Coordinates of C-alpha atoms in Angstrom, one line a residue:
Chain X
M745 CA 60.3 -4.4 71.1
K746 CA 57.1 -5.2 72.9
R747 CA 56.4 -1.6 73.6
F748 CA 57.2 -0.7 70.1
L749 CA 54.6 -3.2 68.8
R750 CA 52.0 -1.9 71.2
D751 CA 52.7 1.7 70.1
Y752 CA 52.4 0.6 66.5
A753 CA 49.2 -1.3 67.0
R754 CA 47.6 1.6 68.7
S755 CA 47.1 3.4 65.4
P756 CA 44.3 1.8 63.3
A757 CA 45.7 3.4 60.1
A758 CA 49.1 1.7 60.7
V759 CA 47.4 -1.7 61.3
V760 CA 45.4 -1.3 58.1
G761 CA 48.5 -0.4 56.2
L762 CA 50.4 -3.4 57.6
L763 CA 47.5 -5.8 56.7
L764 CA 47.4 -4.3 53.1
L765 CA 51.2 -4.7 52.9
I766 CA 51.0 -8.3 54.0
L767 CA 48.2 -8.9 51.4
V768 CA 50.5 -7.5 48.6
I769 CA 53.4 -9.5 49.8
G770 CA 51.2 -12.6 50.0
M771 CA 50.0 -12.0 46.4
A772 CA 53.6 -11.7 45.3
G773 CA 54.5 -14.9 47.1
T774 CA 51.7 -17.0 45.8
A775 CA 51.7 -15.7 42.2
D776 CA 53.5 -18.8 40.9
W777 CA 51.2 -21.1 42.9
F778 CA 47.9 -19.6 41.8
F779 CA 49.0 -18.6 38.3
P780 CA 51.8 -21.0 37.3
R781 CA 51.6 -20.0 33.6
D782 CA 53.3 -17.0 32.1
P783 CA 51.1 -14.0 33.0
L784 CA 51.8 -12.4 29.6
A785 CA 50.8 -15.5 27.6
L786 CA 47.5 -15.7 25.8
A787 CA 44.9 -17.2 28.1
G788 CA 41.5 -16.8 26.4
R789 CA 39.2 -14.6 24.4
P790 CA 40.2 -10.9 24.7
L791 CA 38.1 -8.3 26.6
Q792 CA 35.9 -10.5 28.8
W793 CA 34.4 -8.5 31.6
P794 CA 35.3 -9.5 35.2
G795 CA 32.9 -12.2 36.3
A796 CA 31.7 -13.1 32.8
N797 CA 33.9 -16.2 32.7
P798 CA 34.6 -18.1 35.9
R799 CA 38.1 -18.9 34.7
F800 CA 39.1 -15.2 34.7
W801 CA 37.5 -13.6 37.7
L802 CA 39.1 -10.2 36.9
G803 CA 38.5 -10.6 33.2
T804 CA 41.0 -10.5 30.3
D805 CA 42.8 -7.6 28.6
N806 CA 42.8 -6.5 25.0
S807 CA 45.2 -9.3 23.9
G808 CA 43.4 -12.0 25.8
R809 CA 45.7 -12.2 28.8
D810 CA 44.4 -13.0 32.3
I811 CA 44.2 -9.8 34.3
A812 CA 44.2 -11.6 37.7
A813 CA 47.5 -13.3 36.8
Q814 CA 49.0 -10.0 35.8
I815 CA 47.9 -8.4 39.1
F816 CA 49.4 -11.2 41.1
H817 CA 52.7 -11.2 39.2
G818 CA 52.7 -7.5 39.1
A819 CA 52.8 -7.4 42.9
R820 CA 56.2 -9.0 42.6
I821 CA 57.4 -6.4 40.1
A822 CA 56.1 -3.5 42.2
L823 CA 57.7 -4.7 45.4
L824 CA 60.9 -5.5 43.6
I825 CA 61.1 -2.1 42.0
G826 CA 60.2 -0.5 45.3
L827 CA 62.8 -2.3 47.4
V828 CA 65.7 -2.2 44.9
A829 CA 65.2 1.4 43.8
T830 CA 64.8 2.5 47.4
S831 CA 67.9 0.7 48.5
I832 CA 69.9 2.4 45.7
A833 CA 68.4 5.8 46.5
V834 CA 68.9 5.5 50.3
G835 CA 72.4 4.0 49.8
I836 CA 73.6 6.9 47.6
G837 CA 71.8 9.4 49.9
I838 CA 73.4 8.1 53.1
G839 CA 76.8 8.0 51.5
I840 CA 76.7 11.5 50.2
G841 CA 74.8 12.9 53.1
A842 CA 77.2 11.3 55.6
V843 CA 80.3 12.6 53.9
A844 CA 78.8 16.1 53.5
G845 CA 77.5 16.4 57.0
Y846 CA 80.6 14.9 58.7
Y847 CA 83.3 16.8 56.9
G848 CA 81.4 20.1 56.3
G849 CA 83.3 22.9 54.6
I850 CA 84.2 22.7 51.0
V851 CA 83.3 19.0 50.7
D852 CA 79.8 19.9 52.0
D853 CA 79.5 22.9 49.6
V854 CA 80.4 20.8 46.5
L855 CA 78.1 17.9 47.4
M856 CA 75.2 20.1 48.3
R857 CA 75.5 22.0 45.0
V858 CA 75.3 18.6 43.2
T859 CA 72.3 17.7 45.3
E860 CA 70.6 21.0 44.5
A861 CA 71.3 20.5 40.9
F862 CA 69.4 17.1 41.1
Q863 CA 66.6 18.8 42.9
T864 CA 66.3 21.6 40.4
L865 CA 65.9 19.2 37.5
P866 CA 62.4 17.7 37.6
N867 CA 63.1 14.0 38.5
F868 CA 60.7 12.6 36.1
L869 CA 62.4 14.5 33.3
L870 CA 65.8 13.1 34.4
L871 CA 64.2 9.7 34.4
L872 CA 63.1 10.2 30.8
V873 CA 66.6 11.3 29.8
L874 CA 68.1 8.3 31.5
V875 CA 65.7 5.8 29.9
S876 CA 66.2 7.3 26.5
V877 CA 70.0 7.0 26.9
F878 CA 70.3 3.6 28.5
G879 CA 67.2 1.8 27.3
S880 CA 64.2 0.5 29.2
E881 CA 65.1 -3.0 30.4
M882 CA 63.7 -3.6 33.9
S883 CA 67.2 -3.4 35.6
T884 CA 68.0 -0.1 33.9
V885 CA 64.7 1.4 34.9
V886 CA 65.1 0.3 38.5
V887 CA 68.6 1.8 38.7
A888 CA 67.4 5.0 37.0
I889 CA 64.6 5.4 39.5
G890 CA 67.1 4.9 42.3
V891 CA 69.5 7.4 40.8
V892 CA 66.8 10.2 40.5
S893 CA 65.5 9.7 44.1
W894 CA 68.5 10.1 46.3
P895 CA 68.6 13.9 47.0
A896 CA 66.0 13.9 49.8
P897 CA 67.5 11.0 51.8
A898 CA 70.9 12.7 51.3
R899 CA 69.6 16.0 52.8
L900 CA 68.0 14.2 55.7
T901 CA 71.2 12.2 56.5
R902 CA 73.3 15.3 56.2
A903 CA 71.1 17.2 58.7
E904 CA 71.4 14.3 61.2
F905 CA 75.1 14.2 60.8
L906 CA 75.4 17.9 61.2
S907 CA 73.6 17.7 64.6
L908 CA 75.5 14.6 65.7
R909 CA 79.0 15.3 64.7
S910 CA 79.9 17.6 67.5
R911 CA 78.3 15.5 70.2
E912 CA 80.4 14.3 73.1
F913 CA 80.5 10.6 72.0
V914 CA 81.9 11.6 68.7
E915 CA 84.6 13.8 70.3
A916 CA 85.4 10.9 72.5
C917 CA 85.9 8.6 69.5
R918 CA 88.2 11.2 67.9
T919 CA 90.2 11.5 71.1
L920 CA 90.6 7.7 71.0
G921 CA 92.1 8.1 67.6
M922 CA 89.4 6.3 65.7
R923 CA 89.5 6.7 61.9
D924 CA 86.9 8.9 60.2
R925 CA 85.4 5.9 58.4
Q926 CA 84.9 4.1 61.6
I927 CA 83.3 7.1 63.3
I928 CA 81.0 7.7 60.3
F929 CA 79.7 4.2 59.9
R930 CA 80.0 2.6 63.3
E931 CA 79.3 5.5 65.6
I932 CA 77.2 8.2 64.0
L933 CA 75.3 6.3 61.3
P934 CA 73.4 4.0 63.7
N935 CA 72.1 7.1 65.5
A936 CA 71.3 8.9 62.3
L937 CA 69.5 6.0 60.7
P938 CA 65.9 5.9 62.2
P939 CA 64.5 9.0 60.5
V940 CA 66.2 7.9 57.2
I941 CA 64.7 4.5 57.4
V942 CA 61.2 5.9 58.0
Y943 CA 61.7 8.3 55.1
A944 CA 62.6 5.3 52.9
S945 CA 58.8 4.4 52.9
V946 CA 58.2 7.7 51.1
V947 CA 61.0 7.0 48.6
M948 CA 59.5 3.5 48.1
A949 CA 56.0 4.8 47.5
V950 CA 57.3 7.4 45.0
A951 CA 59.5 4.8 43.3
I952 CA 56.4 2.5 42.6
L953 CA 54.5 5.5 41.3
L954 CA 57.4 6.6 39.1
E955 CA 57.7 3.2 37.5
S956 CA 54.0 2.9 36.9
A957 CA 54.0 6.3 35.2
L958 CA 56.9 5.3 33.0
A959 CA 55.2 2.0 32.1
F960 CA 52.0 3.9 31.4
L961 CA 53.9 6.0 28.8
R962 CA 55.3 2.7 27.4
L963 CA 58.8 3.7 28.3
S964 CA 59.4 0.9 30.7
D965 CA 60.1 -2.8 30.1
P966 CA 57.2 -4.2 28.0
N967 CA 58.2 -7.8 28.7
V968 CA 57.3 -7.6 32.4
A969 CA 53.9 -7.9 34.0
S970 CA 53.9 -4.4 35.5
W971 CA 50.7 -2.8 36.6
G972 CA 51.6 0.4 34.8
N973 CA 52.0 -1.5 31.5
L974 CA 48.4 -2.9 31.9
I975 CA 47.0 0.5 32.5
G976 CA 48.7 1.8 29.4
L977 CA 47.3 -1.1 27.4
G978 CA 43.8 -0.6 28.8
R979 CA 43.9 3.0 27.6
D980 CA 43.3 1.9 24.1
V981 CA 39.9 0.4 25.1
L982 CA 39.2 2.9 27.8
R983 CA 35.8 4.1 26.6
V984 CA 34.0 0.8 26.9
Q985 CA 36.3 -1.7 28.7
W986 CA 37.5 0.7 31.3
Y987 CA 38.0 -2.2 33.8
V988 CA 41.3 -3.1 32.1
S989 CA 42.8 0.2 33.3
A990 CA 40.8 0.4 36.5
I991 CA 41.9 -2.8 38.2
P992 CA 45.7 -2.4 38.1
G993 CA 45.2 1.2 39.2
V994 CA 43.5 0.1 42.3
A995 CA 46.4 -2.4 42.9
I996 CA 48.9 0.5 42.7
L997 CA 46.8 2.7 44.9
L998 CA 46.5 0.1 47.6
T999 CA 50.2 -0.8 47.5
V1000 CA 51.4 2.8 47.7
L1001 CA 48.8 3.4 50.5
A1002 CA 50.1 0.4 52.4
V1003 CA 53.7 1.5 52.1
S1004 CA 53.0 5.1 53.3
L1005 CA 50.7 4.0 56.1
V1006 CA 53.3 1.6 57.5
G1007 CA 55.9 4.3 57.1
Q1008 CA 53.8 6.7 59.1
G1009 CA 53.0 4.1 61.7
L1010 CA 56.7 3.4 62.2
N1011 CA 57.3 7.1 62.5
D1012 CA 54.7 7.6 65.1
A1013 CA 55.7 4.5 67.1
L1014 CA 59.4 5.6 67.0
N1015 CA 58.7 9.3 67.9
P1016 CA 55.8 9.1 70.4
R1017 CA 56.2 12.9 71.0
L1018 CA 54.8 13.7 67.5
K1019 CA 51.7 11.7 68.0
G1020 CA 48.4 13.3 67.0
R1021 CA 50.1 15.3 64.2
Chain T
M1329 CA 64.9 46.4 48.4
R1330 CA 66.6 44.2 51.0
I1331 CA 64.2 41.4 50.1
L1332 CA 65.2 41.7 46.5
S1333 CA 68.9 41.6 47.2
L1334 CA 68.4 38.5 49.4
A1335 CA 66.4 36.7 46.8
G1336 CA 68.9 37.9 44.2
R1337 CA 71.7 36.3 46.1
R1338 CA 69.7 33.0 46.2
L1339 CA 69.2 33.4 42.5
A1340 CA 73.0 33.7 41.9
A1341 CA 73.6 30.7 44.1
S1342 CA 71.5 28.6 41.8
L1343 CA 73.7 29.3 38.8
P1344 CA 76.2 26.5 39.7
S1345 CA 73.4 24.0 39.9
L1346 CA 72.2 25.1 36.5
L1347 CA 75.7 24.7 35.1
I1348 CA 76.0 21.2 36.7
I1349 CA 72.7 20.2 35.2
L1350 CA 73.5 21.4 31.7
I1351 CA 77.0 19.8 31.6
G1352 CA 75.7 16.6 33.2
V1353 CA 72.8 16.1 30.9
F1354 CA 74.9 17.1 27.8
L1355 CA 77.5 14.5 28.7
L1356 CA 74.8 12.0 29.4
L1357 CA 73.2 12.5 26.1
Q1358 CA 76.6 11.8 24.4
L1359 CA 76.1 8.2 25.6
A1360 CA 72.8 7.9 23.8
P1361 CA 73.0 5.7 20.7
G1362 CA 72.8 7.8 17.6
D1363 CA 72.9 11.6 17.3
T1364 CA 70.7 14.2 15.7
V1365 CA 71.9 13.4 12.2
D1366 CA 71.1 9.7 12.7
A1367 CA 67.6 10.6 13.8
L1368 CA 67.2 13.0 10.9
L1369 CA 68.3 10.4 8.4
A1370 CA 66.1 7.8 10.0
Q1371 CA 63.2 10.2 9.6
M1372 CA 64.0 10.8 5.9
G1373 CA 63.8 7.1 5.4
G1374 CA 67.3 6.0 6.1
G1375 CA 70.2 6.0 3.7
G1376 CA 72.2 9.1 2.9
D1377 CA 75.8 8.6 1.6
A1378 CA 78.9 9.3 3.6
A1379 CA 79.4 12.8 2.1
T1380 CA 75.9 14.0 2.9
T1381 CA 76.2 12.6 6.5
A1382 CA 79.5 14.3 7.0
E1383 CA 78.0 17.5 5.6
L1384 CA 75.0 17.3 7.9
R1385 CA 77.3 16.6 10.9
R1386 CA 79.3 19.7 10.1
F1387 CA 76.1 21.7 9.7
Y1388 CA 74.9 20.7 13.2
G1389 CA 78.4 21.2 14.7
L1390 CA 78.8 17.5 15.5
D1391 CA 82.2 17.0 13.7
V1392 CA 84.3 18.4 16.6
S1393 CA 85.4 16.8 19.9
V1394 CA 82.9 16.5 22.7
P1395 CA 84.5 19.2 25.0
V1396 CA 84.4 21.7 22.1
Q1397 CA 80.8 20.7 21.4
L1398 CA 80.0 21.3 25.0
G1399 CA 81.7 24.7 25.0
N1400 CA 79.9 25.7 21.8
Y1401 CA 76.6 24.6 23.3
L1402 CA 77.1 26.6 26.5
W1403 CA 78.2 29.6 24.5
R1404 CA 75.1 29.4 22.4
L1405 CA 72.9 29.1 25.5
V1406 CA 74.4 32.3 26.9
R1407 CA 73.0 33.9 23.7
L1408 CA 69.7 32.1 24.3
D1409 CA 70.1 30.0 21.2
L1410 CA 68.9 26.4 22.0
G1411 CA 69.9 25.0 18.7
F1412 CA 67.8 23.5 15.9
S1413 CA 65.3 20.6 16.1
A1414 CA 65.8 18.3 13.2
I1415 CA 62.5 16.5 13.9
Y1416 CA 60.3 19.6 14.0
G1417 CA 62.3 21.5 11.4
K1418 CA 62.4 24.7 13.5
P1419 CA 64.6 26.2 16.2
V1420 CA 64.2 24.5 19.5
S1421 CA 63.3 27.8 21.2
T1422 CA 60.4 28.2 18.8
V1423 CA 59.1 24.7 19.5
I1424 CA 59.4 25.2 23.2
L1425 CA 57.8 28.6 23.2
E1426 CA 54.8 27.2 21.3
R1427 CA 54.4 24.5 24.0
L1428 CA 55.1 26.7 27.1
P1429 CA 51.7 28.4 27.5
A1430 CA 49.7 25.1 28.0
T1431 CA 52.2 23.9 30.6
L1432 CA 52.3 27.2 32.5
L1433 CA 48.5 27.4 32.5
L1434 CA 48.2 23.8 33.7
M1435 CA 50.8 24.3 36.4
S1436 CA 49.4 27.6 37.8
A1437 CA 45.9 26.2 37.7
S1438 CA 46.9 23.0 39.6
L1439 CA 49.0 24.9 42.0
S1440 CA 46.2 27.4 42.9
F1441 CA 43.7 24.5 43.2
A1442 CA 46.0 22.5 45.4
F1443 CA 47.1 25.5 47.5
F1444 CA 43.6 26.9 48.1
F1445 CA 41.9 23.6 48.9
G1446 CA 44.9 22.3 50.8
L1447 CA 44.8 25.4 53.0
L1448 CA 41.0 25.2 53.5
F1449 CA 40.9 21.4 54.3
G1450 CA 44.1 21.7 56.4
V1451 CA 42.5 24.5 58.5
I1452 CA 39.2 22.6 58.9
A1453 CA 41.0 19.4 59.9
A1454 CA 43.1 21.3 62.4
R1455 CA 40.1 23.1 63.9
R1456 CA 38.2 19.9 64.5
V1457 CA 41.3 17.8 65.3
N1458 CA 40.3 14.1 65.8
G1459 CA 36.7 14.9 65.0
W1460 CA 34.9 13.2 62.0
Q1461 CA 35.8 16.1 59.6
D1462 CA 39.4 15.6 60.5
S1463 CA 39.2 11.8 59.9
V1464 CA 37.4 12.2 56.5
I1465 CA 39.9 14.9 55.3
S1466 CA 42.9 12.9 56.5
T1467 CA 41.7 9.7 54.9
L1468 CA 41.1 11.5 51.6
G1469 CA 44.5 13.0 51.9
L1470 CA 46.1 9.6 52.2
L1471 CA 44.1 8.2 49.3
F1472 CA 44.9 11.1 47.0
Y1473 CA 48.6 10.8 47.9
A1474 CA 48.6 7.1 46.9
T1475 CA 46.6 7.6 43.6
P1476 CA 48.7 7.4 40.5
S1477 CA 47.8 10.7 38.7
F1478 CA 47.6 9.2 35.2
W1479 CA 45.1 6.6 36.5
F1480 CA 43.0 9.2 38.2
G1481 CA 43.0 11.1 34.9
L1482 CA 41.8 8.1 32.9
M1483 CA 39.1 7.3 35.4
A1484 CA 38.0 10.9 35.3
I1485 CA 37.7 10.7 31.5
V1486 CA 35.6 7.5 31.8
L1487 CA 33.3 9.2 34.3
F1488 CA 33.0 12.8 33.2
S1489 CA 33.7 12.6 29.5
V1490 CA 32.4 9.2 28.4
H1491 CA 29.5 8.5 30.8
L1492 CA 28.3 11.9 32.0
Q1493 CA 29.6 13.8 28.9
W1494 CA 30.1 16.9 31.0
L1495 CA 33.7 17.7 30.0
P1496 CA 35.9 17.2 27.0
A1497 CA 38.3 14.2 27.2
G1498 CA 41.4 15.9 25.9
G1499 CA 43.0 18.6 23.8
M1500 CA 43.5 22.2 24.6
E1501 CA 40.4 23.7 22.9
S1502 CA 37.6 22.6 20.5
I1503 CA 39.1 22.6 17.0
G1504 CA 37.1 23.9 14.1
E1505 CA 34.4 25.6 16.2
G1506 CA 36.0 29.0 15.6
F1507 CA 35.2 30.3 19.1
T1508 CA 36.4 33.8 19.9
G1509 CA 36.5 36.0 23.0
F1510 CA 34.7 34.8 26.1
T1511 CA 33.4 31.6 24.5
R1512 CA 36.9 30.6 23.6
V1513 CA 38.1 31.3 27.2
M1514 CA 35.3 29.2 28.6
D1515 CA 36.1 26.5 26.1
I1516 CA 39.7 26.3 27.1
A1517 CA 38.8 26.4 30.7
S1518 CA 36.5 23.4 30.3
H1519 CA 39.4 21.6 28.7
F1520 CA 41.6 22.3 31.6
V1521 CA 39.3 21.2 34.5
L1522 CA 40.2 17.5 34.4
P1523 CA 43.9 18.0 33.8
T1524 CA 44.1 20.5 36.7
L1525 CA 42.3 18.2 39.1
T1526 CA 44.5 15.3 38.0
L1527 CA 47.8 17.1 38.4
G1528 CA 46.7 19.0 41.5
L1529 CA 45.4 16.0 43.5
I1530 CA 48.6 14.7 44.9
F1531 CA 49.8 18.2 45.8
L1532 CA 46.4 18.8 47.5
A1533 CA 47.1 15.8 49.6
I1534 CA 50.5 17.0 50.5
Y1535 CA 49.4 20.5 51.3
L1536 CA 46.5 19.6 53.4
R1537 CA 48.7 17.3 55.6
I1538 CA 51.4 20.0 56.0
M1539 CA 48.8 22.7 56.6
R1540 CA 47.1 20.6 59.3
A1541 CA 50.4 19.8 61.1
S1542 CA 51.6 23.4 60.8
M1543 CA 48.2 24.8 62.1
L1544 CA 48.4 22.4 65.1
E1545 CA 51.9 23.5 65.8
V1546 CA 51.2 27.3 65.6
L1547 CA 48.0 27.0 67.6
T1548 CA 50.0 25.9 70.7
L1549 CA 52.3 29.0 70.5
D1550 CA 52.2 31.7 73.1
F1551 CA 51.0 34.5 70.9
V1552 CA 47.8 32.5 70.1
R1553 CA 47.2 32.2 73.8
T1554 CA 47.7 35.9 74.2
A1555 CA 45.2 36.6 71.4
R1556 CA 42.7 34.4 73.1
A1557 CA 43.3 36.1 76.4
K1558 CA 42.6 39.4 74.7
G1559 CA 39.2 38.0 74.0
L1560 CA 39.5 37.8 70.2
D1561 CA 37.0 35.5 68.6
E1562 CA 38.3 32.2 67.2
T1563 CA 37.7 33.0 63.5
R1564 CA 39.7 36.2 63.8
I1565 CA 42.5 34.5 65.6
I1566 CA 42.7 31.9 62.8
T1567 CA 42.5 34.3 59.9
R1568 CA 44.6 37.1 61.2
H1569 CA 47.1 35.5 63.5
V1570 CA 47.5 31.7 62.9
L1571 CA 47.1 31.5 59.1
R1572 CA 49.9 33.8 58.2
N1573 CA 52.4 31.8 60.3
A1574 CA 51.1 28.4 59.5
M1575 CA 51.3 29.1 55.7
L1576 CA 55.1 29.4 55.8
P1577 CA 55.9 25.6 55.4
M1578 CA 53.4 25.4 52.6
V1579 CA 55.1 28.2 50.7
T1580 CA 58.4 26.5 51.2
L1581 CA 56.9 23.3 49.7
I1582 CA 55.8 25.1 46.5
G1583 CA 59.4 25.9 45.8
L1584 CA 60.6 22.4 46.6
Q1585 CA 58.0 20.7 44.5
A1586 CA 58.0 22.9 41.4
G1587 CA 60.2 20.3 39.8
T1588 CA 57.9 17.4 40.8
M1589 CA 55.0 19.3 39.4
L1590 CA 56.7 19.9 36.1
G1591 CA 57.6 16.2 36.0
G1592 CA 53.9 15.3 36.7
S1593 CA 52.8 17.4 33.9
V1594 CA 54.6 15.1 31.4
V1595 CA 52.2 12.3 32.4
V1596 CA 49.1 14.5 32.7
E1597 CA 49.6 16.2 29.4
S1598 CA 50.0 12.8 27.7
V1599 CA 46.8 11.5 29.3
F1600 CA 44.8 14.6 28.1
S1601 CA 46.8 15.2 24.9
L1602 CA 47.5 18.7 25.9
P1603 CA 50.2 20.4 23.6
G1604 CA 52.5 21.3 26.5
L1605 CA 56.1 21.1 27.5
G1606 CA 55.8 17.8 29.2
R1607 CA 54.3 16.1 26.2
L1608 CA 57.0 17.7 24.1
A1609 CA 59.6 16.0 26.4
Y1610 CA 57.8 12.7 25.9
E1611 CA 57.8 13.1 22.1
A1612 CA 61.4 14.1 22.2
V1613 CA 62.3 10.9 24.0
V1614 CA 60.3 8.7 21.7
Q1615 CA 61.7 10.4 18.5
R1616 CA 65.2 10.7 19.9
D1617 CA 65.2 14.5 19.4
L1618 CA 68.1 15.1 21.8
N1619 CA 68.5 18.8 21.0
T1620 CA 64.9 19.4 22.0
L1621 CA 65.2 17.2 25.1
L1622 CA 68.3 19.2 26.2
G1623 CA 66.4 22.5 25.5
I1624 CA 63.5 21.3 27.7
V1625 CA 65.9 20.3 30.5
F1626 CA 67.3 23.8 30.4
I1627 CA 63.9 25.6 30.3
S1628 CA 62.6 23.3 33.1
A1629 CA 65.5 24.1 35.3
L1630 CA 65.0 27.8 34.6
L1631 CA 61.3 27.5 35.5
V1632 CA 62.1 25.7 38.8
I1633 CA 64.7 28.4 39.6
A1634 CA 62.2 31.2 38.7
V1635 CA 59.5 29.6 40.9
N1636 CA 61.9 29.4 43.8
F1637 CA 62.8 33.0 43.3
L1638 CA 59.2 34.0 43.6
V1639 CA 58.8 31.8 46.6
D1640 CA 61.7 33.5 48.3
L1641 CA 60.0 36.9 47.7
L1642 CA 56.7 35.7 49.0
Y1643 CA 58.3 34.1 52.0
A1644 CA 60.1 37.3 53.0
R1645 CA 56.8 39.1 52.7
L1646 CA 55.0 36.7 54.9
D1647 CA 57.7 36.6 57.5
P1648 CA 59.5 40.0 57.7
R1649 CA 62.1 38.6 60.1
I1650 CA 63.7 36.7 57.2
A1651 CA 64.6 39.8 55.3
R1652 CA 65.9 41.5 58.4
E1653 CA 68.1 38.5 59.4
G1654 CA 69.4 38.1 55.9
S1655 CA 71.0 41.5 55.6

């Protein structure tokens, strides 16, 4: 553990990423404390520039809501979307990848065809279809993002299982008469997990970007303080009050950057051989 | 010929995926509240008595059971008939064909931009690994990767269209100017600069990272040492020996990301109000034009498969071993 921390801290980018991530988590944690009021409630005169009014240090949007409050509460939404959608995607991916990789043969063929089908269909398009069918409440959107993001983790898990399933320790388990389910989850999965966990950071970054794009198009939940919603709103006043769109965009950028830097840092610390790539 | 048969086999292997997509999305859309007739009636201002509604349902083939509808739909697809869009009042294939050129232009421009500069920056970063050029390029790559494309597009509009007034903020060409010939081409090109940058940025970030890693990998291989030992100069080694091998992962990525790019064009076309396929998909969702949405899904899947087919051909050209092993 100590060595892992030292390996991680050796990369400045990974440390910056971790600090940024702590900052975003801190914003999410203190949102209620700094901004106890509903972030979507009317707070003051609309379209005040940042700094113009000491009460709103990031200004107000077109309907007079405090942008700083929306940024802080938005951090919660972004992290929530990232975590839940990623868990769903990685969960489905591990399940399908493990079964396909472990059993091989016709099971593998069928599951891989389905995976390919999902990869052939542009995932944002599938997201649009899902949202238009099931509506755009936050819970639906999060599940939909998870459902369109599983193929890559599934392929990764399958590849790991393919290389692990004929190892000696697996043969030994079979000889001992262990059941398939036990071998898959107790024996092979812990060995296959590290690269999948590292890849989860990519899934999380993409999930946050997908939701913000959806919110920007006004197809996500409008009753939630999502950064994407605010960018979409600011588009109406883009020519003059461009800060309304600019500020939440920076928040998304930094969050996604933090998640990918931490992911890369973990990857480098876990696979020291790949360092310098 | 061998290459063609190999790629053809890959093409045939993608048919089951296509079928899964079509059946899956068709069944999914059955769950959507309201059908084409409801959307049509809503657009006409609601109302419509039971007899008219039933008549319309029969006209659109919605009065039979779902499996029969699915069968009919697939059979019509085989004959390249995508159905009729009640919202636009024309066949779906006509609507899509009108929108396809903008998207194809946007995608190919973004892809060329991302591929060329990704290659260039990747090579520079790998040549000066851990130098300042490498740090700058890698940092930019990370930033570009994390930038939401629609936000970059909006900020580009603020800077280049509103403040500097260099480039138009949206649309495909200036309307009412009556440009022809070369002026028109230049006009369209100026409208595509910002969308191309916006869509291409994230792919540029991905390509330059992959190119850098792949260059570093290939540079350690034995044949590079041999070339150096022969006394070839470094530029020649890079251009003639390393590049061709290092490009392989990038070419693979084009195929893998064709779908992502098509998805990204939905957002970019909305930002710049380009009349493309992606914007059509968005409009179809908002207006509940399910027939058109299904048609777009079909065409998008075909596009992705076509891109992958081309990538296979390119791949086999770059690495002749593939065609030989495949036969």
